[in-house]
Every structure is written in structure tokens, then in C-alpha cells.
Coordinates of C-alpha atoms in Angstrom, one line a residue:
M1 CA -17.3 -37.0 -21.4
A2 CA -14.7 -36.1 -23.9
S3 CA -15.5 -32.5 -24.0
Q4 CA -14.8 -32.9 -20.0
D5 CA -11.8 -34.4 -21.0
S6 CA -10.5 -31.7 -23.7
T7 CA -11.5 -28.7 -21.0
M8 CA -9.2 -30.7 -18.4
T9 CA -6.5 -30.6 -20.6
K10 CA -6.5 -27.7 -21.9
N11 CA -6.8 -25.8 -18.3
F12 CA -3.8 -28.3 -17.2
L13 CA -1.6 -27.0 -20.3
T14 CA -2.5 -23.2 -18.9
V15 CA -1.7 -23.8 -15.7
S16 CA 1.6 -25.4 -16.5
N17 CA 2.4 -22.7 -19.3
I18 CA 1.9 -19.9 -16.2
V19 CA 4.4 -21.7 -13.9
N20 CA 6.6 -22.3 -16.1
E21 CA 7.4 -18.7 -17.0
G22 CA 7.1 -17.7 -13.5
I23 CA 9.8 -20.1 -12.8
K24 CA 12.0 -18.7 -15.8
G25 CA 11.3 -15.4 -15.3
S26 CA 12.9 -16.1 -11.0
K27 CA 9.4 -14.4 -10.3
I28 CA 8.5 -16.7 -7.3
S29 CA 9.6 -19.7 -6.0
K30 CA 8.9 -23.2 -7.3
L31 CA 7.4 -23.8 -3.9
G32 CA 4.7 -21.3 -3.9
L33 CA 4.4 -22.2 -7.9
S34 CA 4.1 -25.7 -7.4
K35 CA 1.7 -25.5 -4.5
Y36 CA -0.7 -23.0 -6.2
L37 CA -0.2 -25.7 -9.3
S38 CA -1.8 -28.7 -7.8
Q39 CA -4.8 -26.8 -5.9
S40 CA -5.5 -25.4 -9.1
L41 CA -5.3 -28.4 -10.6
A42 CA -7.6 -30.0 -7.6
Q43 CA -9.9 -27.5 -7.9
L44 CA -10.0 -27.1 -12.0
E45 CA -10.7 -31.3 -12.2
T46 CA -13.4 -30.5 -9.7
T47 CA -15.0 -27.9 -11.9
S48 CA -15.2 -30.2 -15.0
I49 CA -16.8 -33.5 -13.3
S50 CA -19.4 -31.5 -11.3
S51 CA -22.5 -30.1 -12.6
P52 CA -22.9 -26.6 -14.2
Q53 CA -25.7 -25.7 -11.3
A54 CA -23.6 -27.0 -8.5
K55 CA -22.5 -24.0 -5.7
S56 CA -19.2 -24.6 -4.7
P57 CA -18.6 -24.0 -0.7
A58 CA -15.5 -21.2 -1.4
S59 CA -18.4 -19.5 -4.5
S60 CA -21.1 -19.7 -1.3
S61 CA -19.3 -18.1 1.6
A62 CA -18.9 -15.1 2.6
G63 CA -15.3 -14.0 2.4
A64 CA -13.3 -11.4 4.9
A65 CA -11.1 -8.4 4.5
A66 CA -9.5 -8.6 7.7
G67 CA -9.8 -10.1 11.1
A68 CA -9.6 -8.6 14.6
S69 CA -6.7 -8.2 17.0
T70 CA -6.6 -9.9 20.2
T71 CA -4.2 -10.6 23.3
A72 CA -1.9 -13.7 22.9
G73 CA -3.4 -16.8 23.4
E74 CA -7.5 -16.0 23.5
R75 CA -9.2 -15.8 19.9
T76 CA -11.8 -12.6 19.4
P77 CA -15.6 -13.9 19.8
T78 CA -17.1 -15.3 16.7
A79 CA -19.7 -12.4 16.9
H80 CA -16.6 -9.8 17.2
N81 CA -15.2 -10.6 14.4
K82 CA -18.1 -10.4 11.6
Q83 CA -18.0 -6.8 12.0
L84 CA -14.7 -6.8 10.0
Q85 CA -15.8 -10.1 7.8
N86 CA -17.4 -9.8 4.3
V87 CA -16.5 -6.1 3.7
K88 CA -14.8 -8.1 0.2
G89 CA -16.3 -10.8 -1.0
Q90 CA -14.0 -13.9 -1.5
D91 CA -12.9 -14.6 -4.6
H92 CA -15.0 -17.2 -7.1
P93 CA -13.2 -20.1 -7.8
P94 CA -10.9 -20.1 -10.7
H95 CA -12.2 -20.0 -13.8
P96 CA -10.7 -22.8 -16.2
S97 CA -8.4 -20.4 -17.9
M98 CA -7.1 -18.5 -14.6
A99 CA -4.3 -17.4 -17.2
F100 CA -5.5 -13.6 -15.9
L101 CA -5.9 -14.5 -12.3
Q102 CA -2.1 -16.1 -11.9
N103 CA -0.4 -13.2 -14.0
R104 CA -2.0 -10.9 -12.2
S105 CA -0.3 -12.9 -8.9
I106 CA 2.8 -13.3 -10.4
S107 CA 3.1 -9.7 -10.7
L108 CA 2.3 -8.6 -7.4
V109 CA 4.7 -10.8 -6.0
D110 CA 7.2 -9.3 -8.0
M111 CA 6.7 -6.0 -7.2
Y112 CA 7.5 -6.9 -3.5
I113 CA 10.4 -9.4 -3.7
D114 CA 13.5 -7.8 -2.4
N115 CA 16.4 -10.4 -1.3
S116 CA 18.8 -6.6 -1.1
E117 CA 20.4 -5.9 2.6
P118 CA 18.6 -2.5 3.8
S119 CA 20.5 0.4 3.3
E120 CA 20.5 1.4 6.7
N121 CA 19.7 -0.7 10.0
V122 CA 16.3 0.2 11.2
G123 CA 15.7 -2.5 13.6
Q124 CA 14.2 -5.9 13.7
I125 CA 11.0 -7.0 13.9
H126 CA 9.9 -10.9 15.0
F127 CA 6.7 -12.5 14.1
S128 CA 4.8 -16.0 13.4
L129 CA 2.2 -17.5 11.3
E130 CA -0.1 -19.8 11.6
Y131 CA -3.0 -21.1 9.2
D132 CA -6.1 -22.7 10.6
F133 CA -6.9 -25.2 7.3
Q134 CA -10.2 -25.9 8.9
N135 CA -11.6 -22.2 9.2
T136 CA -9.3 -20.8 6.6
T137 CA -7.8 -18.5 8.6
L138 CA -4.6 -16.7 8.6
I139 CA -2.7 -16.4 12.4
L140 CA -0.4 -13.4 12.6
K141 CA 1.3 -13.2 15.6
I142 CA 3.8 -9.9 16.3
I143 CA 5.7 -10.8 18.7
Q144 CA 8.6 -7.7 19.3
G145 CA 10.6 -5.3 17.5
K146 CA 14.5 -5.1 18.7
E147 CA 17.0 -2.5 18.1
L148 CA 14.9 0.1 16.4
P149 CA 15.8 3.5 16.2
A150 CA 15.6 6.2 18.5
K151 CA 12.9 9.0 17.0
D152 CA 12.0 11.3 20.0
L153 CA 14.1 13.6 21.6
S154 CA 14.2 11.7 24.9
G155 CA 16.2 9.2 22.9
T156 CA 13.4 6.8 22.6
S157 CA 10.6 5.8 20.2
D158 CA 6.6 5.2 20.8
P159 CA 6.2 2.3 18.4
Y160 CA 3.1 0.6 16.8
V161 CA 3.0 -1.9 13.9
R162 CA 0.2 -1.1 11.1
V163 CA -0.4 -4.7 9.5
T164 CA -2.0 -5.0 5.9
L165 CA -1.9 -8.3 3.2
L166 CA -1.8 -6.5 -0.2
P167 CA -3.0 -5.3 -2.5
D168 CA -6.0 -4.6 -0.1
K169 CA -4.9 -1.4 1.5
K170 CA -8.5 -0.3 3.0
H171 CA -8.6 -2.2 5.6
R172 CA -5.4 -2.4 8.1
L173 CA -4.6 -3.1 11.3
E174 CA -2.6 -2.0 14.1
T175 CA -0.9 -3.1 17.5
K176 CA -0.9 -1.4 20.8
I177 CA 1.6 1.6 21.1
K178 CA 4.5 0.6 23.3
R179 CA 5.6 3.8 24.8
R180 CA 9.5 4.8 25.4
T181 CA 11.0 1.8 24.1
L182 CA 13.4 0.3 21.4
N183 CA 13.0 -3.1 22.1
P184 CA 9.0 -3.5 22.7
R185 CA 7.1 -6.5 23.2
W186 CA 3.6 -6.5 21.7
N187 CA 2.5 -10.0 21.2
E188 CA -0.5 -9.5 19.9
T189 CA -2.4 -12.1 17.3
F190 CA -4.1 -10.9 14.2
Y191 CA -7.5 -13.1 12.8
F192 CA -7.3 -13.2 9.1
E193 CA -10.4 -15.3 8.5
G194 CA -11.8 -16.6 5.3
F195 CA -8.9 -16.9 3.3
P196 CA -8.7 -20.5 1.6
I197 CA -4.7 -21.6 1.3
Q198 CA -4.7 -20.6 -2.7
K199 CA -5.9 -17.5 -2.4
L200 CA -3.2 -16.3 0.5
Q201 CA -0.7 -17.5 -2.7
S202 CA -1.4 -14.0 -4.0
R203 CA -1.5 -12.1 -1.1
V204 CA 1.8 -10.2 0.4
L205 CA 1.6 -9.2 4.2
H206 CA 3.3 -5.7 4.8
L207 CA 4.5 -5.0 8.5
H208 CA 5.4 -1.0 8.9
V209 CA 6.5 0.4 12.1
F210 CA 5.6 3.8 13.2
D211 CA 6.7 5.9 15.7
Y212 CA 3.4 7.5 17.3
D213 CA 3.6 11.2 17.5
R214 CA 0.9 12.9 19.7
F215 CA 1.3 16.5 18.0
S216 CA 2.3 15.6 14.3
R217 CA 2.4 12.6 11.6
D218 CA 3.7 9.5 13.2
D219 CA 7.3 8.8 12.0
S220 CA 8.1 5.5 9.7
I221 CA 10.5 3.7 11.1
G222 CA 10.5 0.6 8.8
E223 CA 8.7 -1.7 6.9
V224 CA 8.8 -5.9 5.9
F225 CA 7.0 -7.6 2.6
L226 CA 6.7 -10.6 3.0
P227 CA 5.2 -12.7 -0.2
L228 CA 2.6 -15.9 1.2
C229 CA 3.8 -18.0 -1.5
Q230 CA 7.1 -18.3 0.2
V231 CA 5.9 -19.4 3.2
D232 CA 5.2 -23.0 4.1
L233 CA 2.5 -21.9 6.4
S234 CA 2.1 -25.7 7.4
E235 CA 5.1 -25.1 9.3
K236 CA 4.0 -22.6 11.7
P237 CA 6.7 -20.3 10.8
S238 CA 8.4 -18.2 13.2
F239 CA 10.7 -15.2 11.4
W240 CA 12.9 -12.7 12.2
K241 CA 13.0 -9.8 9.6
A242 CA 15.3 -6.6 9.4
L243 CA 13.1 -3.7 8.6
K244 CA 14.1 -1.8 5.5
P245 CA 13.7 1.8 5.7
P246 CA 10.8 3.5 3.8
A247 CA 11.8 4.5 0.0
K248 CA 11.5 8.5 1.0
D249 CA 12.9 9.5 -2.1
K250 CA 11.0 7.2 -5.1
C251 CA 7.7 9.6 -4.5
G252 CA 8.6 11.3 -8.2
E253 CA 8.6 15.1 -9.0
L254 CA 6.2 17.6 -9.9
L255 CA 6.7 20.5 -12.1
T256 CA 5.1 23.7 -10.8
S257 CA 4.8 27.2 -11.7
L258 CA 4.0 30.2 -9.2
C259 CA 2.7 33.8 -10.3
Y260 CA 1.1 36.2 -7.7
H261 CA -0.3 39.6 -9.1
P262 CA -0.6 42.3 -6.2
S263 CA -2.3 44.7 -8.4
N264 CA -5.5 42.5 -7.8
S265 CA -4.4 39.5 -5.0
V266 CA -4.3 36.8 -7.3
L267 CA -2.3 34.0 -6.6
T268 CA -1.7 31.1 -9.4
L269 CA -0.5 27.4 -9.3
T270 CA 0.2 26.0 -12.3
L271 CA 0.5 21.7 -12.1
L272 CA 2.7 21.0 -15.3
K273 CA 3.3 17.3 -14.8
A274 CA 5.0 15.0 -13.2
R275 CA 7.4 12.1 -13.4
N276 CA 8.9 9.0 -12.3
L277 CA 5.6 9.0 -9.9
K278 CA 5.5 5.7 -7.2
A279 CA 3.9 2.6 -8.4
K280 CA 0.7 2.2 -6.5
D281 CA -1.2 -0.2 -8.7
I282 CA -0.1 -4.0 -9.1
N283 CA 0.0 -3.3 -13.2
G284 CA 3.0 -1.6 -11.9
K285 CA 1.3 2.1 -12.6
S286 CA -0.5 4.6 -10.7
D287 CA -4.0 6.8 -11.9
P288 CA -2.6 10.0 -10.4
Y289 CA -4.2 13.8 -9.6
V290 CA -3.8 16.2 -7.9
K291 CA -5.6 17.8 -5.0
V292 CA -4.5 21.4 -3.9
W293 CA -5.4 23.2 -0.3
L294 CA -5.2 27.1 0.3
Q295 CA -4.4 27.1 3.8
F296 CA -3.6 30.1 6.2
G297 CA -1.8 28.8 9.3
D298 CA -3.1 25.1 10.0
K299 CA -6.6 26.0 8.6
R300 CA -7.6 24.5 5.4
I301 CA -9.5 27.7 3.4
E302 CA -9.9 26.3 -0.1
K303 CA -9.8 23.2 -2.2
R304 CA -8.9 22.2 -5.9
K305 CA -8.1 19.7 -7.8
T306 CA -7.6 17.9 -11.3
A307 CA -8.6 15.4 -13.5
V308 CA -7.4 11.6 -12.8
F309 CA -4.4 10.5 -15.5
K310 CA -5.3 7.1 -15.9
C311 CA -2.6 4.6 -16.0
T312 CA 0.7 6.8 -16.0
L313 CA 3.6 7.4 -14.0
N314 CA 4.5 10.6 -16.0
P315 CA 1.3 12.6 -16.7
V316 CA 0.9 15.9 -17.9
F317 CA -1.7 18.1 -16.0
N318 CA -1.1 21.6 -17.5
D319 CA -3.6 22.6 -15.2
S320 CA -4.2 26.3 -13.2
F321 CA -5.6 27.4 -10.3
S322 CA -6.0 30.9 -9.2
F323 CA -6.7 32.0 -5.4
N324 CA -7.9 35.5 -3.8
V325 CA -4.8 36.3 -1.5
P326 CA -4.1 39.9 -0.1
W327 CA -1.2 41.3 -0.1
E328 CA -0.5 41.5 3.1
K329 CA -1.4 37.9 3.9
I330 CA 0.3 36.2 1.3
R331 CA 3.7 35.8 3.6
E332 CA 1.2 33.6 5.7
C333 CA -0.5 31.3 3.7
S334 CA 0.8 27.5 2.0
L335 CA -0.2 25.9 -0.7
D336 CA -0.6 21.8 0.6
V337 CA 0.0 20.0 -2.5
Q338 CA -1.0 16.3 -2.7
V339 CA -0.1 13.7 -5.9
M340 CA -3.0 10.8 -5.3
D341 CA -3.9 7.4 -6.7
F342 CA -7.4 7.3 -7.6
D343 CA -8.9 3.9 -6.8
N344 CA -12.0 2.6 -7.8
I345 CA -12.7 0.5 -5.3
G346 CA -10.7 1.4 -1.9
R347 CA -9.9 5.2 -0.9
N348 CA -7.6 7.4 -2.8
E349 CA -3.6 7.0 -1.9
L350 CA -1.3 9.4 -1.5
I351 CA 2.0 9.0 -3.5
G352 CA 3.6 12.6 -2.7
R353 CA 3.3 15.8 -1.2
I354 CA 4.7 19.1 -1.1
L355 CA 3.7 22.5 1.1
L356 CA 4.3 25.5 -0.8
A357 CA 5.3 28.4 1.8
G358 CA 7.3 31.3 2.6
K359 CA 7.7 29.7 6.0
N360 CA 7.9 26.3 7.3
G361 CA 7.7 24.7 3.7
S362 CA 8.1 21.2 2.8
G363 CA 11.5 21.8 1.5
A364 CA 14.0 24.3 1.0
T365 CA 13.3 24.3 -2.1
E366 CA 9.7 24.8 -1.7
T367 CA 10.2 27.4 0.6
K368 CA 12.7 29.1 -1.9
H369 CA 10.3 29.1 -4.8
W370 CA 7.8 30.5 -2.5
Q371 CA 9.8 33.7 -1.4
D372 CA 11.0 34.0 -5.3
M373 CA 7.0 34.1 -6.2
I374 CA 6.6 37.3 -3.5
T375 CA 10.4 38.9 -4.8
K376 CA 9.2 38.8 -8.3
P377 CA 5.8 39.7 -8.5
R378 CA 3.9 39.4 -12.0
Q379 CA 6.5 37.1 -13.5
T380 CA 6.0 32.8 -13.7
I381 CA 8.7 31.4 -11.5
V382 CA 8.8 27.8 -12.7
Q383 CA 10.0 24.7 -10.2
W384 CA 10.7 21.1 -10.4
H385 CA 10.0 19.5 -6.5
R386 CA 10.6 16.3 -5.0
L387 CA 7.6 14.4 -3.4
K388 CA 7.2 13.8 0.0
P389 CA 6.0 10.8 1.4
E390 CA 2.9 11.2 4.2

């Protein structure tokens, strides 16, 4: 019994220290941390009293990455939801120390807390949240958008919303596309099943509004990040949030060189280094590598890639790739250069990209770099390029 009391005391001090540090650094709301503290202490008390062989309901039940969407007022049957459940196992009950998990949660939330005003008006989004305590399910209703910018030549947009619960970027849900409107009404409901309330404290709701484009990439309109530790889910809150334009110029830069030898028809791309890459991981870093496609028109011909560089935003690649391109084809081909973030668990994520081409490059700098390579054969032309988002 004395041993159990000692363990509980140590656990209490550990969690209390974490809470105090979070509040002092203004990294997380006092309300969110106090809730997390009370829930964590209740779990610690249960862990200390119960037998070591006892299996808690949280550890024995299978968690869900995300539920399915349905029309408002009608919940999708459980059988239908199962295809989206149990993709990632639910977290085990917190270890008695809890230090690593709690520090991880604070870091993630800190990344997405932003009280600044949007740099430009790209509209608003209306949504509500509810929590089913009995079924450990977060219920999100996306209601409508307002005063969205026109992305099409017709003076309208075809908006839809992409939903993720960060840090999980692998499983995404989307609303239906609303055609030719700047004030869409979605009225769609999404269920995130198998999420105990304490697990949601370390999650960030990400709503990203896009304009659908049939013939090219969908355009980003704006996005909202909402740390769930700041929300009292028992109140069934409803929100009007101003969308923030995507961070177009924060992907980083890539230093490359191009050289073409007409005599042997060899095009050489050298990837020297990158700087100020966008952080994709919750530790504030990325695991970057570069993937390169040689293209003729829209047809991809050959792919190369560099090694992965762990935990850095300023990798030095110093890697060269040579391609055989006849002189008569050099003006028709292009190099699609993609800086990626490697992920052990989910799919690798794009940090930023450039298209090096004589015609229709991703920007004036990319087009000029290619043209300089052609007009100055056998010379190595070095150029910094600003990475573009997807």
C-alpha cells in the first residue's frame, strides 16, 4: 500500500509540473490543461489501485481513425462505419510518468495556436461540435461557408471542405462539392469514433476549404485550425471562424543547378541544398528528401530520388541526376522536382515543389533557369527556387 501511495504521489507531481510549464509558457489554455489534469489523475489512481494483470477498457477496445460522413440528422449505421474504424489502434492508457505524451501534446497544440487576424479576407466557415460520452465519439457538423472568394472565371467557386484530426494526416474526410456558389450550405455530419475525451485533448481539428477544378489541381481557399483542448465539448459549441489563406510562401527554398551537354545529350540536375523548409512533424522538423520526374508534356518518363535526411529543415543533398534528352527534345521536356517529408507511419507528404521547364514552368525563375541552361550549353547554371505548395 505504501508503494502504491508513493507511485501516485510521483505521478501527481509529474502531471502537475507539466501543467504548470504549459500555463507559464502560454502554450495551452488553462481550461484545457485543467481538464486533462483531472482526467489523467483519475486514470493514474485507477492504474495504481487495480491489479497489474487487469486490462482496462481503453486498452482492450479498438480505436478509430475517423468515422464516415452522413447527411445531417441521420447517423451512419455502425456496420458502415467499421470500414473506417480500427485503422490505427487507440492509444494505451497513459504510462504513470505521462511526461513524454503530455509534452508531445503541448508541442502539437502550440504549433497551431494562432490568434492573429487573417492577412486577407477569404470568407468564413460555420460548424459545430458535440461529444457522445457513452460511445466516445466526436461529432462534427459542417454547416455552411460565407463570402468565399471567386476562383473560377465565372465569378464563382465550387467549394468543398477537407477534414482531418491532426496529427493524423493519413485519414481525411470531405464534404460534397457545392457548385457555382460563394455561400455554400453543406449541412453534413462526420463521426470520429473511438476517441476518449482525454485523447482529443492532444488533437487539432483542421478544416481546409478548396475550390474543385475538373481539369487541374483544386485551389486552396482557406483553412481553420482548432486545438480541441480549447473547446468545452460538453457545451455543444457552434463556431463562425474566419478562414485564413494558405501559407503560400512558407514552403522553403531549394538550391539547384542545371547543365546540358548537346554532344552526348545529357541533362544533369544537381540538388545542392534546401533552407527554411516547412515543418511537417510535431517536433517542429521534417524528414526531407527530393523526388524528381523527367516529363515530356504530361507524360512522366523517369523518376529519381535522394536519400532521406532526418529531423532537419535545412538539408544538404549534394546529389546529381543525369537524364538522356536529345537536343531536339530539350525544349519540350521538364523536371518536376518535389521536396517530400518522409513518414514511417502514414504516407509521405509534399513540402513543396517546382517545375523546371522552358515553357510553362512553375514560375518565372524556373523558366529562366531552363532557358539559361539551353543558351549556355556545357555550363553549370545555379539558382535558388522558392518551393510552391501543392
